[in-house]
XYZ file of C-alpha atoms in Angstrom:
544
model
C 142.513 106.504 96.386
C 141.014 108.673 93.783
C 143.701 108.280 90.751
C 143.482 111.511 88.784
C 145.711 109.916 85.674
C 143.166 107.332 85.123
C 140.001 109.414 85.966
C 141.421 112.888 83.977
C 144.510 112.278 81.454
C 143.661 115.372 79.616
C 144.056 117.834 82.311
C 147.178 119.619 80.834
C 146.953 122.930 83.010
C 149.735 123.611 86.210
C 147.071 123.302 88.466
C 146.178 120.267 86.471
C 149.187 118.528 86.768
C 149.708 119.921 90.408
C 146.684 118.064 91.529
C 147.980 114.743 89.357
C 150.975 115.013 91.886
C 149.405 115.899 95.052
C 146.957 112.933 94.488
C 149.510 110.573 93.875
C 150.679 111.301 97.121
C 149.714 109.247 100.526
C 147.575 110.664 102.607
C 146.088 113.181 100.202
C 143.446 115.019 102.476
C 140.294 114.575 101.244
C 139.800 118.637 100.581
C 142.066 121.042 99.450
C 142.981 124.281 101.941
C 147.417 123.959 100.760
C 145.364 124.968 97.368
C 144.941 128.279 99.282
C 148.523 129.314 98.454
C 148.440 128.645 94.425
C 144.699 129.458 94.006
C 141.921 131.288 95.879
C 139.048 129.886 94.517
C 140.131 126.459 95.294
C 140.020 126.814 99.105
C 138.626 123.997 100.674
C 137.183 122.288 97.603
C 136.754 118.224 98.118
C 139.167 116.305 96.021
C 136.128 115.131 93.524
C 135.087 118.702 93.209
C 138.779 120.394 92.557
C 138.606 117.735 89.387
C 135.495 118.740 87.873
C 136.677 121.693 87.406
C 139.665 120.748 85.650
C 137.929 118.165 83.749
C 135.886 121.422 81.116
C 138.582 122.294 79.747
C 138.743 119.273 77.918
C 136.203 118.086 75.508
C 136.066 114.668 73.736
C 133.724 113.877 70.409
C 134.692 112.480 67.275
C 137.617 114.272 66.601
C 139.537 113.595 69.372
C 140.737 115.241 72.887
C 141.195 118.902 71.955
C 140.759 122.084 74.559
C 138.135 124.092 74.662
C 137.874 127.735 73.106
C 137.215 129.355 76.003
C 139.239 128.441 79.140
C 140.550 130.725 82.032
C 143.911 130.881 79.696
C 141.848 132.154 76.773
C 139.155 134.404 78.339
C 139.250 138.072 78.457
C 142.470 138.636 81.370
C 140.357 141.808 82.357
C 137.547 139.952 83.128
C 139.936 138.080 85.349
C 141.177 141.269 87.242
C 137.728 142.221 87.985
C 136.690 141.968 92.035
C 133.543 142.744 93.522
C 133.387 143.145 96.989
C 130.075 143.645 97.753
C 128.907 140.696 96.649
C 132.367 138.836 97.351
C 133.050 135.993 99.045
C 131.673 136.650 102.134
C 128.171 137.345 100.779
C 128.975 133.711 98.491
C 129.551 131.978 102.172
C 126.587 133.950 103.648
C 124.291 132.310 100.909
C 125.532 128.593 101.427
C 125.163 129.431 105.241
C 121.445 130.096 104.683
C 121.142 126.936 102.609
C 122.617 124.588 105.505
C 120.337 126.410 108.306
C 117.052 125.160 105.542
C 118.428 121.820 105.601
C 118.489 121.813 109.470
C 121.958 121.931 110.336
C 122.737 123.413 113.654
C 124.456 126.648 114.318
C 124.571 129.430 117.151
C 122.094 132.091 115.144
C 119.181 130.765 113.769
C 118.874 133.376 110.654
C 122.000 135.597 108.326
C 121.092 138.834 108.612
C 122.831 140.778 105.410
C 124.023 144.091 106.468
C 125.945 144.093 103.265
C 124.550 145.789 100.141
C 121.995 149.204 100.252
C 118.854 146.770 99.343
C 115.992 148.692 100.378
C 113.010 146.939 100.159
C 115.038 143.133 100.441
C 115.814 144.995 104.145
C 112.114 145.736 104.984
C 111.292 149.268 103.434
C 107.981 149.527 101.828
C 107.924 150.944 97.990
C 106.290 154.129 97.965
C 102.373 154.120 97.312
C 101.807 155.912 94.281
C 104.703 155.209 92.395
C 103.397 151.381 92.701
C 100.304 152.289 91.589
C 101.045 154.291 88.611
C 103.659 151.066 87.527
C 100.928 148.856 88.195
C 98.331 150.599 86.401
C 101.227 151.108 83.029
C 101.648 147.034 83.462
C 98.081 146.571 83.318
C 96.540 148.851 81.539
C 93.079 147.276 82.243
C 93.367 148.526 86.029
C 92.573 152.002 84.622
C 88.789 151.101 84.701
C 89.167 150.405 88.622
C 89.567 152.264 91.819
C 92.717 154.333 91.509
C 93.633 157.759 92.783
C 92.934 159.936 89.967
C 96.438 161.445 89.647
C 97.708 158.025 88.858
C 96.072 157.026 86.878
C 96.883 160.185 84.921
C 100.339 159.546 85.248
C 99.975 156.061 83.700
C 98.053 157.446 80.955
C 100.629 160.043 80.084
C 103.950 157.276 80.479
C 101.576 154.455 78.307
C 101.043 157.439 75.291
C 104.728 158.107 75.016
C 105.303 154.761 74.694
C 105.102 152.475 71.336
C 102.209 150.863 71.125
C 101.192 152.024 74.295
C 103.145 149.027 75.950
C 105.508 149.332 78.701
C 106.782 146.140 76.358
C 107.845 148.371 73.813
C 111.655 149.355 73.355
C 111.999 153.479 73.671
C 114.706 155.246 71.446
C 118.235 154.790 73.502
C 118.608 157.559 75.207
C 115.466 156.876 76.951
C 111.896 157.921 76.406
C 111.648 161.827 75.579
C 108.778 162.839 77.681
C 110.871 161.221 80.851
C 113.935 162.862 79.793
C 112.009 166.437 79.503
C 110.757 165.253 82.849
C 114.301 164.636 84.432
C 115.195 168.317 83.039
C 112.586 170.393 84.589
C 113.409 168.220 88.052
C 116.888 169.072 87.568
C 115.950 173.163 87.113
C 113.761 173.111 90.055
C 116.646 171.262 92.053
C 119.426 174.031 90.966
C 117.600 177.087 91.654
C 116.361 177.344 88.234
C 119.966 176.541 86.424
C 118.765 175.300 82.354
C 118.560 171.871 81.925
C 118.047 170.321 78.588
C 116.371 167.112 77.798
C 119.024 166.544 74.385
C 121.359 166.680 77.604
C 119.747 164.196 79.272
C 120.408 159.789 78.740
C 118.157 157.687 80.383
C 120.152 153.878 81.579
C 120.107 150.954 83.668
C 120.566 152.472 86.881
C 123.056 154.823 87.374
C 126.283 152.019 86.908
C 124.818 151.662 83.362
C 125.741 155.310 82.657
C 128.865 155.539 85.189
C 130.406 152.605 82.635
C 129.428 153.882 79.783
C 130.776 157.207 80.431
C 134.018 155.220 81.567
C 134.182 153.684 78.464
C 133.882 156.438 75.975
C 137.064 158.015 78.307
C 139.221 154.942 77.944
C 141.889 154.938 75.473
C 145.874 155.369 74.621
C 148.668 152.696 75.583
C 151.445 152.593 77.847
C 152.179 156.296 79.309
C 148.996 157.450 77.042
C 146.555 155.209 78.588
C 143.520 157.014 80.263
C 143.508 157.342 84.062
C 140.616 157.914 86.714
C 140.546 159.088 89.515
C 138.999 157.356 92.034
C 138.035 157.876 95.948
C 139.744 155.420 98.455
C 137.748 153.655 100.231
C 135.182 153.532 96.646
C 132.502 151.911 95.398
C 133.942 148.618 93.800
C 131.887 149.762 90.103
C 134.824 151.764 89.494
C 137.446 149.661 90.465
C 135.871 147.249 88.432
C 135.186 148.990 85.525
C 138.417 150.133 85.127
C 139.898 146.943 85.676
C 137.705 145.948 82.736
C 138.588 148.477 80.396
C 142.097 148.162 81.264
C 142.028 151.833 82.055
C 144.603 153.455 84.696
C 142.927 153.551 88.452
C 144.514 156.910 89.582
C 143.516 156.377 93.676
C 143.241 159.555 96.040
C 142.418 158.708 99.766
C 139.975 160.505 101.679
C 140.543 161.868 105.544
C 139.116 159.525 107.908
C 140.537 161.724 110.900
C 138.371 164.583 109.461
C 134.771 162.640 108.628
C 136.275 161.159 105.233
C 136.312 164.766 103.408
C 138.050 165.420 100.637
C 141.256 167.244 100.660
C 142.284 169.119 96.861
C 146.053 168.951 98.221
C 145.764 165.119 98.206
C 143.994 165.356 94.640
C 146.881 167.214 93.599
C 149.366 164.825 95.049
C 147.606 161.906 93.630
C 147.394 163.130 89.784
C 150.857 164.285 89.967
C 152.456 160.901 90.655
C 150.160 159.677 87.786
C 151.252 161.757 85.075
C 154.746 159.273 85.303
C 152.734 156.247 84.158
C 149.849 157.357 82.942
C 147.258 160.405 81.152
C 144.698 161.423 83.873
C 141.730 162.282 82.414
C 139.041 162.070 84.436
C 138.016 162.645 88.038
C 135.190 160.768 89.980
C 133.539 162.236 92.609
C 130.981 160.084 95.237
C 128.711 162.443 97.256
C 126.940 161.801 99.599
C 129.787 159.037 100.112
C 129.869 155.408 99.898
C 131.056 153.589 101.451
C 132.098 156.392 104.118
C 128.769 158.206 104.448
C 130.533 161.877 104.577
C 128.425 164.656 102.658
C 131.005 167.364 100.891
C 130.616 170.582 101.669
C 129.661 173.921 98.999
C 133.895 175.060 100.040
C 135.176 171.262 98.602
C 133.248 171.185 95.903
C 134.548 174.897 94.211
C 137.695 173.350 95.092
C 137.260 170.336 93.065
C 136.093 172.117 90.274
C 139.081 174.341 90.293
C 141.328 171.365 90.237
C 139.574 169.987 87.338
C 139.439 172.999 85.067
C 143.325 173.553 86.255
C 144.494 169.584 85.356
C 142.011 169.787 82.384
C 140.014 166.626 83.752
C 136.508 165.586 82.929
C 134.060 165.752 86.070
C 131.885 162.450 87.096
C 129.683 163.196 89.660
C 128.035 160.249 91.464
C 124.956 162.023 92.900
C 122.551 158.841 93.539
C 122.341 159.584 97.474
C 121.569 163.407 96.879
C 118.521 162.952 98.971
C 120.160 160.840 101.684
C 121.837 163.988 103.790
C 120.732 163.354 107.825
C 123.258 164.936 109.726
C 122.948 168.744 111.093
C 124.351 171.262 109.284
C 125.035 169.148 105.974
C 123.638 169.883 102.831
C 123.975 168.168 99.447
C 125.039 170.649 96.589
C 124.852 169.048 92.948
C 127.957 169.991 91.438
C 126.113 170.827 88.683
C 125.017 173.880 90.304
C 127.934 174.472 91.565
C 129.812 175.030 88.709
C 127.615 177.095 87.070
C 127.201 179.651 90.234
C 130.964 179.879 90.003
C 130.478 181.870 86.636
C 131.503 181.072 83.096
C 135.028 180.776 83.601
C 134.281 176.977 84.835
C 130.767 176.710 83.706
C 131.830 177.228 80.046
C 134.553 174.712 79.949
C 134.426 171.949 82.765
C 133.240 168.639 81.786
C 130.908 166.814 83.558
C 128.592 163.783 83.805
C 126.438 163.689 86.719
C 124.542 160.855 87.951
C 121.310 159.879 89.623
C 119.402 156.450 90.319
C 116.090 155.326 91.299
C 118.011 152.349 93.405
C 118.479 154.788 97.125
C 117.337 158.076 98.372
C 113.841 157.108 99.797
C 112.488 155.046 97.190
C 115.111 152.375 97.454
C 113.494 150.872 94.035
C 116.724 148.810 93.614
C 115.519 146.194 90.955
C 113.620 148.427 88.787
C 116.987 149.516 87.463
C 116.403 153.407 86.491
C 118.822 156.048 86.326
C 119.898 158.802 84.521
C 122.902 160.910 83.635
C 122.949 164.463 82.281
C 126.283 165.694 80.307
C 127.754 169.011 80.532
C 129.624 170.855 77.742
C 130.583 167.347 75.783
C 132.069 167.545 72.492
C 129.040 167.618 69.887
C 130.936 164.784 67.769
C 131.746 163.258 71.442
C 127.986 163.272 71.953
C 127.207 161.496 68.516
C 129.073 158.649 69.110
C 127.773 158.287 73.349
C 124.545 158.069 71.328
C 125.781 155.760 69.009
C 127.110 153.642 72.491
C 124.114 153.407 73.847
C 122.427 152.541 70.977
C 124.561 149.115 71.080
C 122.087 148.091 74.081
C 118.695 149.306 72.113
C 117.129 151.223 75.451
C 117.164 151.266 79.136
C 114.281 149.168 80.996
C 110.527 150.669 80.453
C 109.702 150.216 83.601
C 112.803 151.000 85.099
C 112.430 154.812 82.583
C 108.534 154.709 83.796
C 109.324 154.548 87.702
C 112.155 157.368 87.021
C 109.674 159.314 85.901
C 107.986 159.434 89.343
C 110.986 160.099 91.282
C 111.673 163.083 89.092
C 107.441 164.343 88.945
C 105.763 163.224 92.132
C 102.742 164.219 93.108
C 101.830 167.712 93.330
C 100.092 169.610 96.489
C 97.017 169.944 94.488
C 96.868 166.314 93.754
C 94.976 163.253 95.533
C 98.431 161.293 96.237
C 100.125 164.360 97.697
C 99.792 164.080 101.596
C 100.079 160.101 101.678
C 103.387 160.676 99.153
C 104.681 163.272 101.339
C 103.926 161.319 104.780
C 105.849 158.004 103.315
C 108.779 160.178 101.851
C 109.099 161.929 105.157
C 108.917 158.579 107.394
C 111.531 156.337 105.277
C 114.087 159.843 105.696
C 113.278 159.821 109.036
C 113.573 155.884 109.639
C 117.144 156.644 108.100
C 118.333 159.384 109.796
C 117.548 157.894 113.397
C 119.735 154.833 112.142
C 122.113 156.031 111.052
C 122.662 158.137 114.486
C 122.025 154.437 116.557
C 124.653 152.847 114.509
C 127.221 155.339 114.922
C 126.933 155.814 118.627
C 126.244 151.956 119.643
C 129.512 151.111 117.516
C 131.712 153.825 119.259
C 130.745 152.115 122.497
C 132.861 148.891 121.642
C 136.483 149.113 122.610
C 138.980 148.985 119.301
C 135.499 150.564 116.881
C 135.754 153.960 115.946
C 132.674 155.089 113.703
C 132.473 158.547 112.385
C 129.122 160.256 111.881
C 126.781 158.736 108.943
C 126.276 162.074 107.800
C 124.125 160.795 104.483
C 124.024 158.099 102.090
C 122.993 154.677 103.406
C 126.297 153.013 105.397
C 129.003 153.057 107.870
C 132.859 152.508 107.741
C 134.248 152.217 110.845
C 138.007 151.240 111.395
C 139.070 148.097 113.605
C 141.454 147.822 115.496
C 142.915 144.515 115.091
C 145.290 142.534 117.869
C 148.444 141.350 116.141
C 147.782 137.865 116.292
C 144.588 137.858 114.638
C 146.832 139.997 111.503
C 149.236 137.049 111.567
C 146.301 134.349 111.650
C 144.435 135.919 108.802
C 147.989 136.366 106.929
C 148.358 132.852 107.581
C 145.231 132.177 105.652
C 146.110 134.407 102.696
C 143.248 136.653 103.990
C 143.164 140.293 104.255
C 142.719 140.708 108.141
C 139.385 142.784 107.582
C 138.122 139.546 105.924
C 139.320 137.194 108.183
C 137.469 139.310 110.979
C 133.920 139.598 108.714
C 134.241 135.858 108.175
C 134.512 134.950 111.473
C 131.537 137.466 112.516
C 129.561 135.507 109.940
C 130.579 132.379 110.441
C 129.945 132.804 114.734
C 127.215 135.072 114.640
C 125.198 134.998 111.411
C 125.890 138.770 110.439
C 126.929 139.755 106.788
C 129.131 142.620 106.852
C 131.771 143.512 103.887
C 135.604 144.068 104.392
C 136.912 147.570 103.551
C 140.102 145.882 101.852
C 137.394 145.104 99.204
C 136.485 149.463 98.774
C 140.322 150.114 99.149
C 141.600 151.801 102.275
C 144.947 153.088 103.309
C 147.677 150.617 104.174
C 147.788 149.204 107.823
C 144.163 150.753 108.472
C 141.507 147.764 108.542
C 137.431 148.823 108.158
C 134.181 147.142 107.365
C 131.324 148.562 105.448
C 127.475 148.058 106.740
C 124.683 149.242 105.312
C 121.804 151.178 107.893
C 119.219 149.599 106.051
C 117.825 146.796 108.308
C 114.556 147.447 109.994
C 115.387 149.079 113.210
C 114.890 145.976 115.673
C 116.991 143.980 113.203
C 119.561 146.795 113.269
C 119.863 146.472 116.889
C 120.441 142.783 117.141
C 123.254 143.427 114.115
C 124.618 146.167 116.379
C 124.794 144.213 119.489
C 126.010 141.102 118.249
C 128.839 143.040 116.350
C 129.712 144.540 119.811
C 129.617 140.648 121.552
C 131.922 139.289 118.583
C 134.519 142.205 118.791
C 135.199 141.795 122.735
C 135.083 137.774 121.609
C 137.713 138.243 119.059
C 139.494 141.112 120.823
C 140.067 138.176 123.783
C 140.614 135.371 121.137
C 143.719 136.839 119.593
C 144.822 138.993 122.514
C-alpha cells in the first residue's frame, strides 16, 4: 500500500494530512470519489495522482523543506472564486472523451459533437471571402503583385499605411489604430440613422470581453456597504460573473421572464437594485441584447424603459451589442441603445452613461480567434476618460489583425465595388443558415416531453428548461452536482453531445436549463437534436 508519510512528509495542508489518514487506512480505494465532499477538483483522481498534487507545494534544495510562494493558500482568493461555465467541466470531460475515442477505446458514439460555445468557423461556417483576402494580402504584403479583386487589395493598402512600418507586426497606439476607429464611427452613424459618432469616442480591444472588463474595472471600487455593484442578467454570460468575482465587485443579479420569451421587466430591475442598496453601491447596469444565453431580442418599449431606470438610479449603462446582427425571428428588431437614448431627447442623452459593445467574434462573420472588438463611450467624465486611456495603455494595443479584420466588418464592400455581390451573397446565406436553425432547434426540442424551448429570436443559442424527475435531483445531489450538470454529463457521457448546464449562466432557484449553441452545420444539428430527444425519454425512464 502506497504509504503517503514515507513517499510525502512535507505535505502540511488539511487535505494533505486528510489523505495521510485515509491512506493509512485498509482498503483505501485506489481513486478518490469520498474526495467529492471536501474538494471538487479531486473527484475521481487515482491515489498516485491526488499526491502529486500535494507534493508542489513543497520544494526541497539546499536550504531545506520550505513552501512554496505561491500555493492555493497564497494565490489571489478571487482568482479562486472565478467559474467559467462554458468551458467548465463538462467541456474538460468532453476533451479527455475525444482523447480515449483516438486511442481506440470503445463507446456508443463514435465522435463529441460540441454544441457548447458560439465557435463559428470550429462548427463549419466558412470566413467570409473578402475579408480573408484583404487579411491575407496585409500578412503578406507581397500578394499585392498577384490576382486579387481590386477592392482588396485597396483595402490592404489603406490598413498596411496606417500602420507602423507598414507591418501588421507593428503595435498601434492603445486605443487602437485611428483610421479603424474613424472607420467604426462612420459605421456607427450610418447604423443610428445618422446619430454623431466620434472616433476620440471610440477604443479599439481584444474582442469585446477585453473592453466589457476593462470598463468593469475602471467601475470597481469602495469597501463594505461602498463597494461597487453590477447589475447583471440571470441566466448571463459567465464574463460577468467572472469578472466581478475577480474584481471583488458586488454581482447585483436581476432575472429575466422565461414565461414571457426571457424579456426584461424594469419592475424586477427596480426590485433587484433596491435590495442592493442594503449591502452594497449599485453603480452600473449591464444589458445583453440580442441575449445570451436566452436568445430573446428587447424590444424599442424595454429599452426607453431601461434607460429611464438608469438616469432615475443614476447608473452607468453597458450595453453588450455583439449579436446586433443576429435578429431572425418576425417582427424583432435590434435597436442599439445608443440610438435609443439619444432619440429620447437630451434629458437622457445629455446625462446617461454608457459603454456599448461590439465584436468581430458572431453576427455573420463568426471570426472568433481574430479577437477584434470595439467599445464606444458615451458622456464619460473627461478626467474618467484620461485614465481608461491610461488602462489600456497597461496592455500596449489590441491585436493588428484582430483591429485590421474589424475594419472590414465596420467598411465592407461597397455596391460599386468588385467584392460586393459575392460579400452580399455569403452575408445573406450564413443569416439565413442561422435563422432556419434556430427555428429547427426550437420546434424539434418542444417535441420531447419535459423540454420547453422558447423561440431563438436572435443571437446564436437556446435555453430551454428541463424538467427533471425527482430521483434524478436526489442522484445528482448525491453527487454534489447541480442536477442540470448531472443531466449534461450523462448526455455526454451516453451520447457524445456537449451541451452546458444553465446552473453555470445562473437561473432561478428550482428551474433547471441547458444552453446550446445553433451553430453546428445543419445535418450535425439534427443528429444533436435527435439524440438529445433519445437521451431525455432515456433519462426521463431511468429516474422515473
Amino acid at each position: 500500500m502506497l504509504s503517503l508519510a514515507s513517499t510525502y512528509p512535507y505535505c502540511k495542508s488539511w487535505c494533505g494530512a486528510a489523505v495521510h489518514w485515509l491512506f493509512h487506512t485498509s482498503n483505501f480505494p485506489t481513486t478518490l470519489p469520498c474526495f467529492s465532499k471536501f474538494h471538487r477538483p479531486f473527484r475521481g483522481l487515482s491515489a498516485e495522482h491526488f499526491c502529486e498534487l500535494q507534493k508542489p507545494n513543497m520544494t526541497e534544495n539546499g536550504l531545506g523543506h520550505r513552501e512554496r510562494v505561491l500555493n492555493v493558500d497564497t494565490m489571489n482568493p478571487n482568482v479562486k472564486r472565478i467559474e467559467y461555465a462554458v468551458r467548465g467541466p463538462v467541456v474538460q470531460r468532453a476533451v479527455q472523451i475525444e482523447k480515449e475515442l483516438k486511442e481506440g477505446v470503445k463507446k456508443s458514439f463514435t465522435e463529441v459533437i460540441k454544441a457548447n460555445i458560439g465557435d463559428a468557423h470550429a462548427m463549419g461556417q466558412k470566413p467570409i471571402t473578402f475579408f480573408r483576402q484583404v487579411i491575407a494580402l496585409c500578412v503578406y504584403p507581397d500578394l499585392l503583385e498577384d490576382k486579387f479583386p481590386e477592392d482588396a487589395k485597396n483595402r490592404a493598402r489603406r490598413i498596411l499605411q496606417a500602420c507602423g512600418g507598414g507591418s501588421l507586426g507593428a503595435y498601434s497606439a492603445s486605443s487602437g489604430i485611428e483610421v479603424i476607429r474613424q472607420d467604426v464611427a462612420k459605421y456607427i452613424e450610418k447604423r443610428d440613422s445618422g446619430i454623431p459618432s466620434n472616433p476620440d469616442d471610440i477604443y479599439l480591444s481584444t474582442g469585446a470581453s477585453d473592453a466589457i472588463v476593462t470598463m468593469l474595472k475602471l467601475l470597481t471600487a469602495g469597501e463594505g456597504k461602498t463597494r461597487t455593484g453590477v447589475m447583471i442578467p440571470i441566466p448571463q454570460y459567465p464574463l460577468y460573473s467572472a469578472a466581478l468575482a475577480e474584481l471583488a465587485a458586488v454581482q447585483i443579479s436581476y432575472y429575466l421572464d422565461e414565461d414571457k420569451c426571457w424579456s426584461l421587466d424594469v419592475g424586477e430591475l427596480r426590485r433587484a437594485v433596491k435590495a442592493a442598496r442594503e449591502h452594497c453601491n449599485p453603480r452600473a447596469l449591464c444589458i445583453i441584447n440580442p441575449g445570451n444565453p436566452t436568445g430573446q431580442v428587447q424590444n424599442r418599449q424595454c429599452i426607453e424603459d431601461v434607460i429611464r431606470f438608469a438616469a432615475e438610479e443614476h447608473l452607468f449603462l453597458m450595453a453588450d451589442e455583439v449579436y446586433q446582427d443576429n435578429v431572425y425571428m418576425e417582427g424583432c428588431q435590434f435597436h442599439s441603445f445608443k440610438k435609443v437614448l439619444f432619440e429620447m431627447g437630451p434629458e437622457y442623452s445629455s446625462v446617461v452613461e454608457l459603454a456599448s459593445f461590439h465584436s468581430t467574434s458572431k453576427c455573420y462573420m463568426g471570426e472568433c480567434g481574430f479577437r477584434g472588438g470595439y467599445m464606444e463611450v458615451i458622456n464619460m467624465d473627461p478626467e474618467v476618460k484620461l485614465h481608461l486611456t491610461k488602462l489600456v495603455s497597461v496592455r500596449l494595443c489590441p491585436s493588428i489583425p484582430g483591429q485590421a479584420l474589424l475594419d472590414l466588418v465596420v467598411n465592407p464592400p461597397q455596391p460599386d465595388e468588385p467584392s460586393y455581390a459575392t460579400f452580399i451573397k455569403e452575408r445573406t446565406a450564413n443569416l439565413h443558415i442561422l435563422s432556419e436553425k434556430a427555428k429547427m432547434t426550437e420546434q424539434v426540442l418542444n417535441t420531447v416531453p419535459g423540454i420547453h424551448c422558447n423561440p431563438v429570436q436572435g443571437a446564436m443559442y437556446t435555453f430551454p428548461r428541463l424538467t427533471l424527475p425527482e430521483k434524478a435531483i436526489n442522484a445528482a445531489k448525491e453527487q454534489e452536482q447541480a442536477p442540470d450538470m448531472f443531466y449534461c454529463m450523462k448526455l455526454l457521457e451516453e451520447m457524445g453531445i456537449c451541451l452546458v448546464p444553465g446552473s453555470g449562466f445562473g437561473q432561478r432557484d428550482g428551474t433547471y436549463h441547458f444552453r446550446m449553441t445553433i451553430l453546428p452545420a445543419t445535418e450535425k444539428l439534427k443528429i444533436v437534436l435527435e439524440k438529445i430527444r433519445e437521451f431525455h425519454k432515456r433519462f426521463t425512464e431511468e429516474f422515473s
